[in-house]
């Protein structure tokens, strides 16, 4: 079996998820398109890099990502760092001819995303951006039903991505609240997942009308650690620093195909943990998905008789997308890990077959354009074009 040497840059939550997927993907997808060799991992200090190598099964470690990008033995660069380093690493990796997967959002700004997109196009490498939720089998099943015409012409997409890890004003000021590192707040971090779902399931977004707010303008300064996601509370004596990104976004969308929709995203919705949902209405039926119940897809088909029409639950299993490679009966439990395993499978398959994979840097760049339009519309109060149709 072909082997791909992986250089993983970053050692946090995403490094854990990606390392787990590299190790286990061939156990699910057999024969796998390629086997991952966990070659080198990079983190900020030598101690944390060493620990990450031991924990995630990498042969070598470094504190300088350039060691990995310049290593001729490395085939794949996996970017799992905070958003401010995605562009520099990806552009260097593309120049070095590496295949690239980057965590989301692709970049802090549209211009960074554009440079990254141009770099992978001119070097001809395979590129992917890790909007993993579209690889939940129930979401892929929704795509299948829509493509087959089971719910007719799509009229409406209603999406939410609600979390509560930053609802407490004492949840610390991690990099996710700093514009110079993150680029934006809930918009880039989580609304982009909903935007990815909307584009995947319905089509390109042409225009938006948006409201963005920052409700918690300052937070306790985080003394150490990169990303506590609300699990560490600072007490009132800790000095506070300024939040200069959005907390909440609500926007209406018009799709190029005439469908309309709405998306809400915030990390301050008490009681919502990973409430990534969509409801899609078509001329012949409706589909509802909630990631907190990710084994299930709710479907309603208008053709069902008047006396039995209503939402029913389909539990995903072997008869559904990716299902044969996962678990032998429905409802055994699909998790975040499975989405990353499937993502790795599709990425490796694209590398081996030399084909494109979605979502890729083009999608990441277009999502950045949509985010720009959302930010602009929220300032002006006007419907704003995304200009996605001008790309290419
Ligand atoms: C924090 O909001 C976060 O870790 C996001 O950055 C991820 O993309 C999301 O999937 C889980 O929550």
CSV table of C-alpha atoms and ligand atoms in Angstrom, one decimal:
chain,number,residue,atom,x,y,z
A,1,UNK,CA,0.0,0.0,0.0
A,2,UNK,CA,1.2,3.5,-0.8
A,3,UNK,CA,2.5,5.4,2.2
A,4,UNK,CA,2.2,9.1,2.8
A,5,UNK,CA,4.5,10.8,5.2
A,6,UNK,CA,2.6,13.3,7.3
A,7,UNK,CA,3.9,16.5,8.8
A,8,UNK,CA,1.4,17.8,11.3
A,9,UNK,CA,1.8,21.4,12.4
A,10,UNK,CA,0.0,22.2,15.7
A,11,UNK,CA,-0.6,19.9,18.7
A,12,UNK,CA,-4.0,20.9,20.1
A,13,UNK,CA,-7.6,19.6,19.8
A,14,UNK,CA,-7.4,19.3,16.0
A,15,UNK,CA,-4.0,17.5,16.1
A,16,UNK,CA,-5.6,14.9,18.3
A,17,UNK,CA,-8.5,14.5,15.9
A,18,UNK,CA,-6.3,14.3,12.8
A,19,UNK,CA,-3.7,11.9,14.4
A,20,UNK,CA,-6.5,9.6,15.5
A,21,UNK,CA,-7.9,9.6,11.9
A,22,UNK,CA,-4.4,8.9,10.4
A,23,UNK,CA,-4.0,5.9,12.7
A,24,UNK,CA,-7.5,4.4,12.3
A,25,UNK,CA,-8.6,5.3,8.8
A,26,UNK,CA,-7.2,2.0,7.2
A,27,UNK,CA,-9.1,0.0,9.9
A,28,UNK,CA,-12.4,1.4,8.5
A,29,UNK,CA,-11.6,1.9,4.8
A,30,UNK,CA,-10.0,-1.3,3.6
A,31,UNK,CA,-8.1,-1.4,1.5
A,32,UNK,CA,-7.2,2.2,2.3
A,33,UNK,CA,-6.1,4.4,-0.6
A,34,UNK,CA,-2.8,5.0,1.3
A,35,UNK,CA,-1.4,4.5,4.8
A,36,UNK,CA,-0.4,7.5,6.9
A,37,UNK,CA,3.1,7.5,8.4
A,38,UNK,CA,3.0,9.9,11.3
A,39,UNK,CA,6.5,11.3,10.6
A,40,UNK,CA,6.9,14.8,12.3
A,41,UNK,CA,4.8,17.0,14.5
A,42,UNK,CA,5.5,20.6,15.4
A,43,UNK,CA,4.5,22.6,18.5
A,44,UNK,CA,5.6,25.8,20.1
A,45,UNK,CA,7.9,24.5,22.8
A,46,UNK,CA,10.3,21.5,22.6
A,47,UNK,CA,8.6,20.0,25.7
A,48,UNK,CA,5.1,20.2,24.2
A,49,UNK,CA,6.3,19.0,20.8
A,50,UNK,CA,7.9,16.0,22.4
A,51,UNK,CA,4.9,15.2,24.4
A,52,UNK,CA,2.7,15.6,21.3
A,53,UNK,CA,4.9,13.2,19.4
A,54,UNK,CA,4.6,10.6,22.1
A,55,UNK,CA,0.9,11.0,22.6
A,56,UNK,CA,-0.1,11.1,18.9
A,57,UNK,CA,2.4,8.6,17.6
A,58,UNK,CA,4.8,10.7,15.6
A,59,UNK,CA,8.4,9.6,14.9
A,60,UNK,CA,9.9,13.1,15.2
A,61,UNK,CA,9.1,16.5,16.6
A,62,UNK,CA,10.2,20.1,16.1
A,63,UNK,CA,9.4,23.6,17.1
A,64,UNK,CA,9.9,25.0,13.6
A,65,UNK,CA,7.3,24.2,11.0
A,66,UNK,CA,9.8,25.1,8.3
A,67,UNK,CA,11.8,21.9,9.2
A,68,UNK,CA,8.7,19.9,8.2
A,69,UNK,CA,7.9,21.9,5.0
A,70,UNK,CA,11.5,21.7,3.8
A,71,UNK,CA,11.8,18.0,4.6
A,72,UNK,CA,11.8,16.2,1.2
A,73,UNK,CA,10.5,13.0,2.8
A,74,UNK,CA,7.2,14.7,3.9
A,75,UNK,CA,4.3,14.2,1.4
A,76,UNK,CA,1.4,15.9,3.3
A,77,UNK,CA,1.4,19.1,5.3
A,78,UNK,CA,-1.5,19.2,7.8
A,79,UNK,CA,-2.1,22.7,9.2
A,80,UNK,CA,-3.8,22.5,12.6
A,81,UNK,CA,-2.5,25.8,14.1
A,82,UNK,CA,-4.4,29.0,15.0
A,83,UNK,CA,-5.6,30.9,12.0
A,84,UNK,CA,-2.8,33.5,11.8
A,85,UNK,CA,-0.2,31.0,10.5
A,86,UNK,CA,-2.4,29.1,8.0
A,87,UNK,CA,-1.4,31.3,5.0
A,88,UNK,CA,2.3,31.4,5.6
A,89,UNK,CA,2.5,27.7,6.1
A,90,UNK,CA,0.2,26.7,3.2
A,91,UNK,CA,2.0,29.0,0.7
A,92,UNK,CA,5.4,27.6,1.7
A,93,UNK,CA,4.0,24.0,1.6
A,94,UNK,CA,2.5,24.6,-1.9
A,95,UNK,CA,5.8,26.0,-3.2
A,96,UNK,CA,7.5,22.8,-1.8
A,97,UNK,CA,5.1,20.7,-3.7
A,98,UNK,CA,3.3,19.2,-0.6
A,99,UNK,CA,-0.3,18.0,-0.6
A,100,UNK,CA,-2.1,20.2,2.0
A,101,UNK,CA,-5.0,19.9,4.4
A,102,UNK,CA,-5.7,23.0,6.4
A,103,UNK,CA,-8.0,23.4,9.4
A,104,UNK,CA,-10.9,25.9,9.0
A,105,UNK,CA,-11.4,28.8,8.4
A,106,UNK,CA,-8.9,28.7,5.6
A,107,UNK,CA,-7.5,32.1,6.7
A,108,UNK,CA,-8.1,35.3,8.7
A,109,UNK,CA,-8.9,37.4,5.6
A,110,UNK,CA,-10.1,37.1,2.1
A,111,UNK,CA,-6.7,38.3,0.7
A,112,UNK,CA,-4.9,35.6,2.7
A,113,UNK,CA,-7.3,33.0,1.4
A,114,UNK,CA,-6.9,34.2,-2.1
A,115,UNK,CA,-3.1,34.0,-1.9
A,116,UNK,CA,-3.4,30.4,-0.5
A,117,UNK,CA,-5.8,29.4,-3.3
A,118,UNK,CA,-3.5,30.9,-6.0
A,119,UNK,CA,-0.5,29.1,-4.5
A,120,UNK,CA,-2.1,25.7,-4.6
A,121,UNK,CA,-3.4,26.3,-8.1
A,122,UNK,CA,0.0,27.3,-9.4
A,123,UNK,CA,1.8,24.4,-7.8
A,124,UNK,CA,-0.8,21.8,-8.8
A,125,UNK,CA,-0.9,20.1,-5.4
A,126,UNK,CA,-4.1,18.5,-3.8
A,127,UNK,CA,-5.7,20.8,-1.3
A,128,UNK,CA,-8.5,20.4,1.2
A,129,UNK,CA,-10.0,22.6,4.0
A,130,UNK,CA,-11.3,20.6,7.0
A,131,UNK,CA,-15.0,21.5,7.1
A,132,UNK,CA,-15.5,18.0,8.4
A,133,UNK,CA,-19.2,18.1,9.3
A,134,UNK,CA,-20.3,17.6,5.8
A,135,UNK,CA,-18.8,14.2,6.2
A,136,UNK,CA,-21.2,13.1,8.8
A,137,UNK,CA,-23.0,10.2,7.1
A,138,UNK,CA,-26.5,11.8,7.8
A,139,UNK,CA,-25.4,15.0,6.1
A,140,UNK,CA,-24.1,13.0,3.1
A,141,UNK,CA,-27.4,11.2,3.1
A,142,UNK,CA,-29.2,14.6,3.0
A,143,UNK,CA,-27.1,15.5,0.0
A,144,UNK,CA,-28.0,12.2,-1.7
A,145,UNK,CA,-31.8,12.8,-1.1
A,146,UNK,CA,-31.5,16.3,-2.5
A,147,UNK,CA,-29.4,15.2,-5.5
A,148,UNK,CA,-31.9,12.4,-6.3
A,149,UNK,CA,-34.7,14.9,-6.2
A,150,UNK,CA,-36.5,13.3,-3.2
A,151,UNK,CA,-37.5,16.6,-1.7
A,152,UNK,CA,-37.9,18.4,-5.1
A,153,UNK,CA,-36.6,21.8,-5.8
A,154,UNK,CA,-35.0,23.3,-2.7
A,155,UNK,CA,-36.7,26.4,-1.5
A,156,UNK,CA,-35.3,27.2,1.9
A,157,UNK,CA,-32.3,26.4,4.1
A,158,UNK,CA,-32.5,27.3,7.8
A,159,UNK,CA,-29.1,26.7,9.6
A,160,UNK,CA,-27.9,27.2,13.1
A,161,UNK,CA,-24.5,26.7,14.8
A,162,UNK,CA,-24.9,27.4,18.5
A,163,UNK,CA,-22.5,26.6,21.3
A,164,UNK,CA,-22.2,28.0,24.8
A,165,UNK,CA,-18.5,27.6,25.8
A,166,UNK,CA,-18.0,31.4,25.7
A,167,UNK,CA,-21.3,32.5,27.2
A,168,UNK,CA,-19.7,33.1,30.6
A,169,UNK,CA,-18.0,36.5,30.5
A,170,UNK,CA,-15.2,34.9,32.6
A,171,UNK,CA,-14.4,32.4,29.9
A,172,UNK,CA,-10.9,33.5,29.1
A,173,UNK,CA,-9.6,35.6,26.3
A,174,UNK,CA,-8.1,32.9,24.1
A,175,UNK,CA,-6.8,33.6,20.6
A,176,UNK,CA,-10.3,32.9,19.3
A,177,UNK,CA,-11.3,36.4,20.6
A,178,UNK,CA,-8.4,38.3,19.0
A,179,UNK,CA,-8.8,39.6,15.5
A,180,UNK,CA,-5.1,39.6,14.7
A,181,UNK,CA,-5.0,35.9,15.3
A,182,UNK,CA,-8.4,34.6,14.5
A,183,UNK,CA,-9.5,37.1,11.9
A,184,UNK,CA,-13.1,37.0,13.2
A,185,UNK,CA,-15.1,35.5,16.1
A,186,UNK,CA,-18.1,33.1,15.8
A,187,UNK,CA,-18.2,34.1,12.1
A,188,UNK,CA,-15.0,32.4,11.0
A,189,UNK,CA,-15.0,29.8,13.7
A,190,UNK,CA,-18.4,28.3,13.5
A,191,UNK,CA,-20.7,30.2,11.1
A,192,UNK,CA,-18.3,29.0,8.3
A,193,UNK,CA,-19.3,25.4,9.1
A,194,UNK,CA,-23.0,26.3,8.5
A,195,UNK,CA,-22.0,28.2,5.3
A,196,UNK,CA,-20.2,25.1,4.1
A,197,UNK,CA,-23.3,23.0,4.8
A,198,UNK,CA,-25.5,25.5,2.9
A,199,UNK,CA,-23.2,25.6,-0.1
A,200,UNK,CA,-22.8,21.8,-0.1
A,201,UNK,CA,-26.5,21.0,0.1
A,202,UNK,CA,-28.1,23.9,-1.7
A,203,UNK,CA,-25.6,25.7,-3.8
A,204,UNK,CA,-23.6,28.9,-4.1
A,205,UNK,CA,-24.6,31.9,-1.9
A,206,UNK,CA,-25.1,35.0,-4.0
A,207,UNK,CA,-26.1,37.7,-1.5
A,208,UNK,CA,-26.4,38.2,2.3
A,209,UNK,CA,-28.1,40.6,4.7
A,210,UNK,CA,-26.5,40.4,8.1
A,211,UNK,CA,-26.4,41.5,11.8
A,212,UNK,CA,-23.3,40.9,13.8
A,213,UNK,CA,-22.9,41.8,17.5
A,214,UNK,CA,-20.3,41.6,20.2
A,215,UNK,CA,-22.0,41.2,23.6
A,216,UNK,CA,-19.0,40.5,25.8
A,217,UNK,CA,-16.4,43.2,25.0
A,218,UNK,CA,-13.7,42.1,27.4
A,219,UNK,CA,-12.6,38.8,29.0
A,220,UNK,CA,-10.0,37.7,31.6
A,221,UNK,CA,-6.6,37.5,30.0
A,222,UNK,CA,-5.5,33.8,29.6
A,223,UNK,CA,-2.2,33.4,31.4
A,224,UNK,CA,-1.0,30.3,29.5
A,225,UNK,CA,-2.2,27.6,27.2
A,226,UNK,CA,-3.5,28.2,23.7
A,227,UNK,CA,-7.2,27.5,23.7
A,228,UNK,CA,-9.2,26.6,26.7
A,229,UNK,CA,-12.6,26.7,25.0
A,230,UNK,CA,-14.3,27.9,28.2
A,231,UNK,CA,-13.2,25.1,30.4
A,232,UNK,CA,-11.0,27.2,32.6
A,233,UNK,CA,-12.6,30.1,34.4
A,234,UNK,CA,-10.5,33.1,35.6
A,235,UNK,CA,-11.5,34.8,38.8
A,236,UNK,CA,-12.5,38.4,39.0
A,237,UNK,CA,-9.0,39.6,40.0
A,238,UNK,CA,-7.5,38.6,36.6
A,239,UNK,CA,-6.9,41.6,34.4
A,240,UNK,CA,-9.2,41.8,31.4
A,241,UNK,CA,-8.3,42.3,27.7
A,242,UNK,CA,-10.4,43.6,24.8
A,243,UNK,CA,-12.5,41.2,22.6
A,244,UNK,CA,-12.3,42.7,19.1
A,245,UNK,CA,-14.3,40.0,17.2
A,246,UNK,CA,-18.0,39.2,16.8
A,247,UNK,CA,-19.9,37.1,19.3
A,248,UNK,CA,-23.0,36.5,17.3
A,249,UNK,CA,-24.1,36.6,13.6
A,250,UNK,CA,-27.5,36.3,12.1
A,251,UNK,CA,-27.9,36.5,8.3
A,252,UNK,CA,-30.3,35.9,5.5
A,253,UNK,CA,-29.0,34.4,2.3
A,254,UNK,CA,-30.1,34.3,-1.3
A,255,UNK,CA,-28.7,31.4,-3.2
A,256,UNK,CA,-27.7,31.6,-6.9
A,257,UNK,CA,-30.4,29.0,-7.7
A,258,UNK,CA,-33.2,31.1,-6.2
A,259,UNK,CA,-33.5,29.3,-2.9
A,260,UNK,CA,-33.4,31.5,0.3
A,261,UNK,CA,-32.2,30.9,3.8
A,262,UNK,CA,-31.1,32.0,7.2
A,263,UNK,CA,-28.1,31.2,9.4
A,264,UNK,CA,-27.5,32.0,13.1
A,265,UNK,CA,-24.1,31.4,14.8
A,266,UNK,CA,-22.9,32.1,18.3
A,267,UNK,CA,-20.7,30.6,21.0
A,268,UNK,CA,-22.8,32.3,23.7
A,269,UNK,CA,-26.1,30.3,23.6
A,270,UNK,CA,-26.4,28.7,27.1
A,271,UNK,CA,-27.5,25.1,26.9
A,272,UNK,CA,-26.4,24.6,23.3
A,273,UNK,CA,-23.2,22.6,23.0
A,274,UNK,CA,-22.7,21.8,19.4
A,275,UNK,CA,-26.1,22.6,18.0
A,276,UNK,CA,-25.2,22.6,14.3
A,277,UNK,CA,-28.5,22.1,12.6
A,278,UNK,CA,-30.2,22.6,9.3
A,279,UNK,CA,-33.8,22.3,8.1
A,280,UNK,CA,-34.3,22.3,4.3
A,281,UNK,CA,-37.7,22.6,2.7
A,282,UNK,CA,-38.2,21.6,-0.9
A,283,UNK,CA,-41.3,21.4,-3.2
A,284,UNK,CA,-41.6,17.6,-2.4
A,285,UNK,CA,-40.4,17.3,1.2
A,286,UNK,CA,-38.2,18.5,4.0
A,287,UNK,CA,-35.0,17.4,5.8
A,288,UNK,CA,-33.8,18.2,9.3
A,289,UNK,CA,-30.4,17.4,10.8
A,290,UNK,CA,-29.0,18.2,14.3
A,291,UNK,CA,-25.4,17.3,14.9
A,292,UNK,CA,-26.2,16.7,18.6
A,293,UNK,CA,-28.2,13.7,17.2
A,294,UNK,CA,-25.8,13.0,14.4
A,295,UNK,CA,-26.8,9.4,13.7
A,296,UNK,CA,-30.2,10.6,12.6
A,297,UNK,CA,-31.7,12.4,9.6
A,298,UNK,CA,-35.3,13.5,9.9
A,299,UNK,CA,-37.2,13.4,6.6
A,300,UNK,CA,-40.7,14.2,5.5
A,301,UNK,CA,-41.8,13.3,2.0
A,302,UNK,CA,-44.9,15.1,0.6
A,303,UNK,CA,-45.9,12.0,-1.4
A,304,UNK,CA,-46.6,10.0,1.8
A,305,UNK,CA,-50.4,9.8,2.3
A,306,UNK,CA,-52.3,12.4,4.2
A,307,UNK,CA,-52.8,10.1,7.0
A,308,UNK,CA,-49.1,9.3,7.5
A,309,UNK,CA,-47.2,12.3,6.4
A,310,UNK,CA,-44.8,13.8,8.9
A,311,UNK,CA,-41.1,13.7,9.9
A,312,UNK,CA,-39.6,10.3,10.3
A,313,UNK,CA,-36.2,9.3,11.5
A,314,UNK,CA,-33.6,7.5,9.4
A,315,UNK,CA,-30.7,6.2,11.5
A,316,UNK,CA,-27.6,6.1,9.3
A,317,UNK,CA,-25.9,2.7,8.9
A,318,UNK,CA,-24.3,0.4,6.3
A,319,UNK,CA,-26.9,1.3,3.6
A,320,UNK,CA,-26.0,5.0,3.7
A,321,UNK,CA,-23.0,7.1,2.4
A,322,UNK,CA,-19.7,5.8,3.9
A,323,UNK,CA,-21.8,3.3,6.0
A,324,UNK,CA,-20.3,0.1,4.7
A,325,UNK,CA,-16.9,1.1,6.0
A,326,UNK,CA,-18.1,2.2,9.4
A,327,UNK,CA,-20.3,0.1,11.7
A,328,UNK,CA,-22.4,-3.0,10.9
A,329,UNK,CA,-25.8,-1.8,12.1
A,330,UNK,CA,-27.4,1.7,12.2
A,331,UNK,CA,-27.4,3.7,15.4
A,332,UNK,CA,-24.3,2.3,17.0
A,333,UNK,CA,-23.0,5.9,17.2
A,334,UNK,CA,-21.3,8.2,14.8
A,335,UNK,CA,-18.9,10.7,16.3
A,336,UNK,CA,-16.6,13.6,15.6
A,337,UNK,CA,-13.8,11.0,15.1
A,338,UNK,CA,-15.7,9.3,12.2
A,339,UNK,CA,-16.1,12.6,10.4
A,340,UNK,CA,-12.3,13.1,10.5
A,341,UNK,CA,-11.7,9.5,9.5
A,342,UNK,CA,-13.9,9.9,6.4
A,343,UNK,CA,-12.2,13.3,5.7
A,344,UNK,CA,-8.8,11.6,5.7
A,345,UNK,CA,-10.1,8.8,3.5
A,346,UNK,CA,-11.4,11.3,0.9
A,347,UNK,CA,-8.3,13.4,1.1
A,348,UNK,CA,-5.9,10.4,0.6
A,349,UNK,CA,-8.1,9.1,-2.2
A,350,UNK,CA,-7.8,12.4,-4.0
A,351,UNK,CA,-4.0,12.4,-3.6
A,352,UNK,CA,-3.7,8.8,-4.9
A,353,UNK,CA,-6.2,9.3,-7.7
A,354,UNK,CA,-4.8,12.8,-8.5
A,355,UNK,CA,-8.3,14.2,-8.4
A,356,UNK,CA,-9.9,17.3,-6.7
A,357,UNK,CA,-11.5,16.9,-3.3
A,358,UNK,CA,-14.2,19.2,-1.7
A,359,UNK,CA,-14.2,21.3,0.3
A,360,UNK,CA,-10.9,22.7,-1.0
A,361,UNK,CA,-9.0,26.0,-1.0
A,362,UNK,CA,-11.4,27.3,-3.6
A,363,UNK,CA,-14.3,26.6,-1.3
A,364,UNK,CA,-12.3,28.1,1.6
A,365,UNK,CA,-11.7,31.2,-0.4
A,366,UNK,CA,-15.3,31.6,-1.4
A,367,UNK,CA,-16.4,31.1,2.2
A,368,UNK,CA,-14.0,33.9,3.1
A,369,UNK,CA,-15.7,36.1,0.4
A,370,UNK,CA,-19.1,35.2,2.0
A,371,UNK,CA,-17.8,36.2,5.4
A,372,UNK,CA,-16.6,39.5,4.1
A,373,UNK,CA,-20.0,40.2,2.6
A,374,UNK,CA,-21.6,39.3,6.0
A,375,UNK,CA,-19.3,41.7,7.8
A,376,UNK,CA,-19.9,44.4,5.3
A,377,UNK,CA,-23.7,44.0,5.3
A,378,UNK,CA,-23.7,44.1,9.1
A,379,UNK,CA,-22.0,47.5,8.9
A,380,UNK,CA,-24.1,49.0,6.1
A,381,UNK,CA,-27.5,47.3,6.8
A,382,UNK,CA,-27.7,46.5,3.0
A,383,UNK,CA,-28.0,43.3,1.0
A,384,UNK,CA,-24.4,42.6,-0.1
A,385,UNK,CA,-23.2,40.5,-3.0
A,386,UNK,CA,-20.6,37.8,-2.2
A,387,UNK,CA,-18.9,37.9,-5.6
A,388,UNK,CA,-18.3,34.2,-5.4
A,389,UNK,CA,-19.3,33.8,-9.0
A,390,UNK,CA,-16.4,36.0,-10.1
A,391,UNK,CA,-13.8,33.4,-8.8
A,392,UNK,CA,-11.9,31.5,-11.6
B,1,LIG,C1,-14.8,26.0,18.8
B,1,LIG,O1,-15.9,26.7,18.6
B,1,LIG,C2,-14.7,24.7,18.0
B,1,LIG,O2,-13.6,24.0,18.4
B,1,LIG,C3,-14.6,25.0,16.5
B,1,LIG,O3,-13.4,25.7,16.2
B,1,LIG,C4,-14.6,23.8,15.7
B,1,LIG,O4,-14.5,24.0,14.3
B,1,LIG,C5,-16.0,23.1,16.0
B,1,LIG,O5,-16.2,22.0,15.2
B,1,LIG,C6,-16.0,22.7,17.4
B,1,LIG,O6,-15.9,24.0,18.2
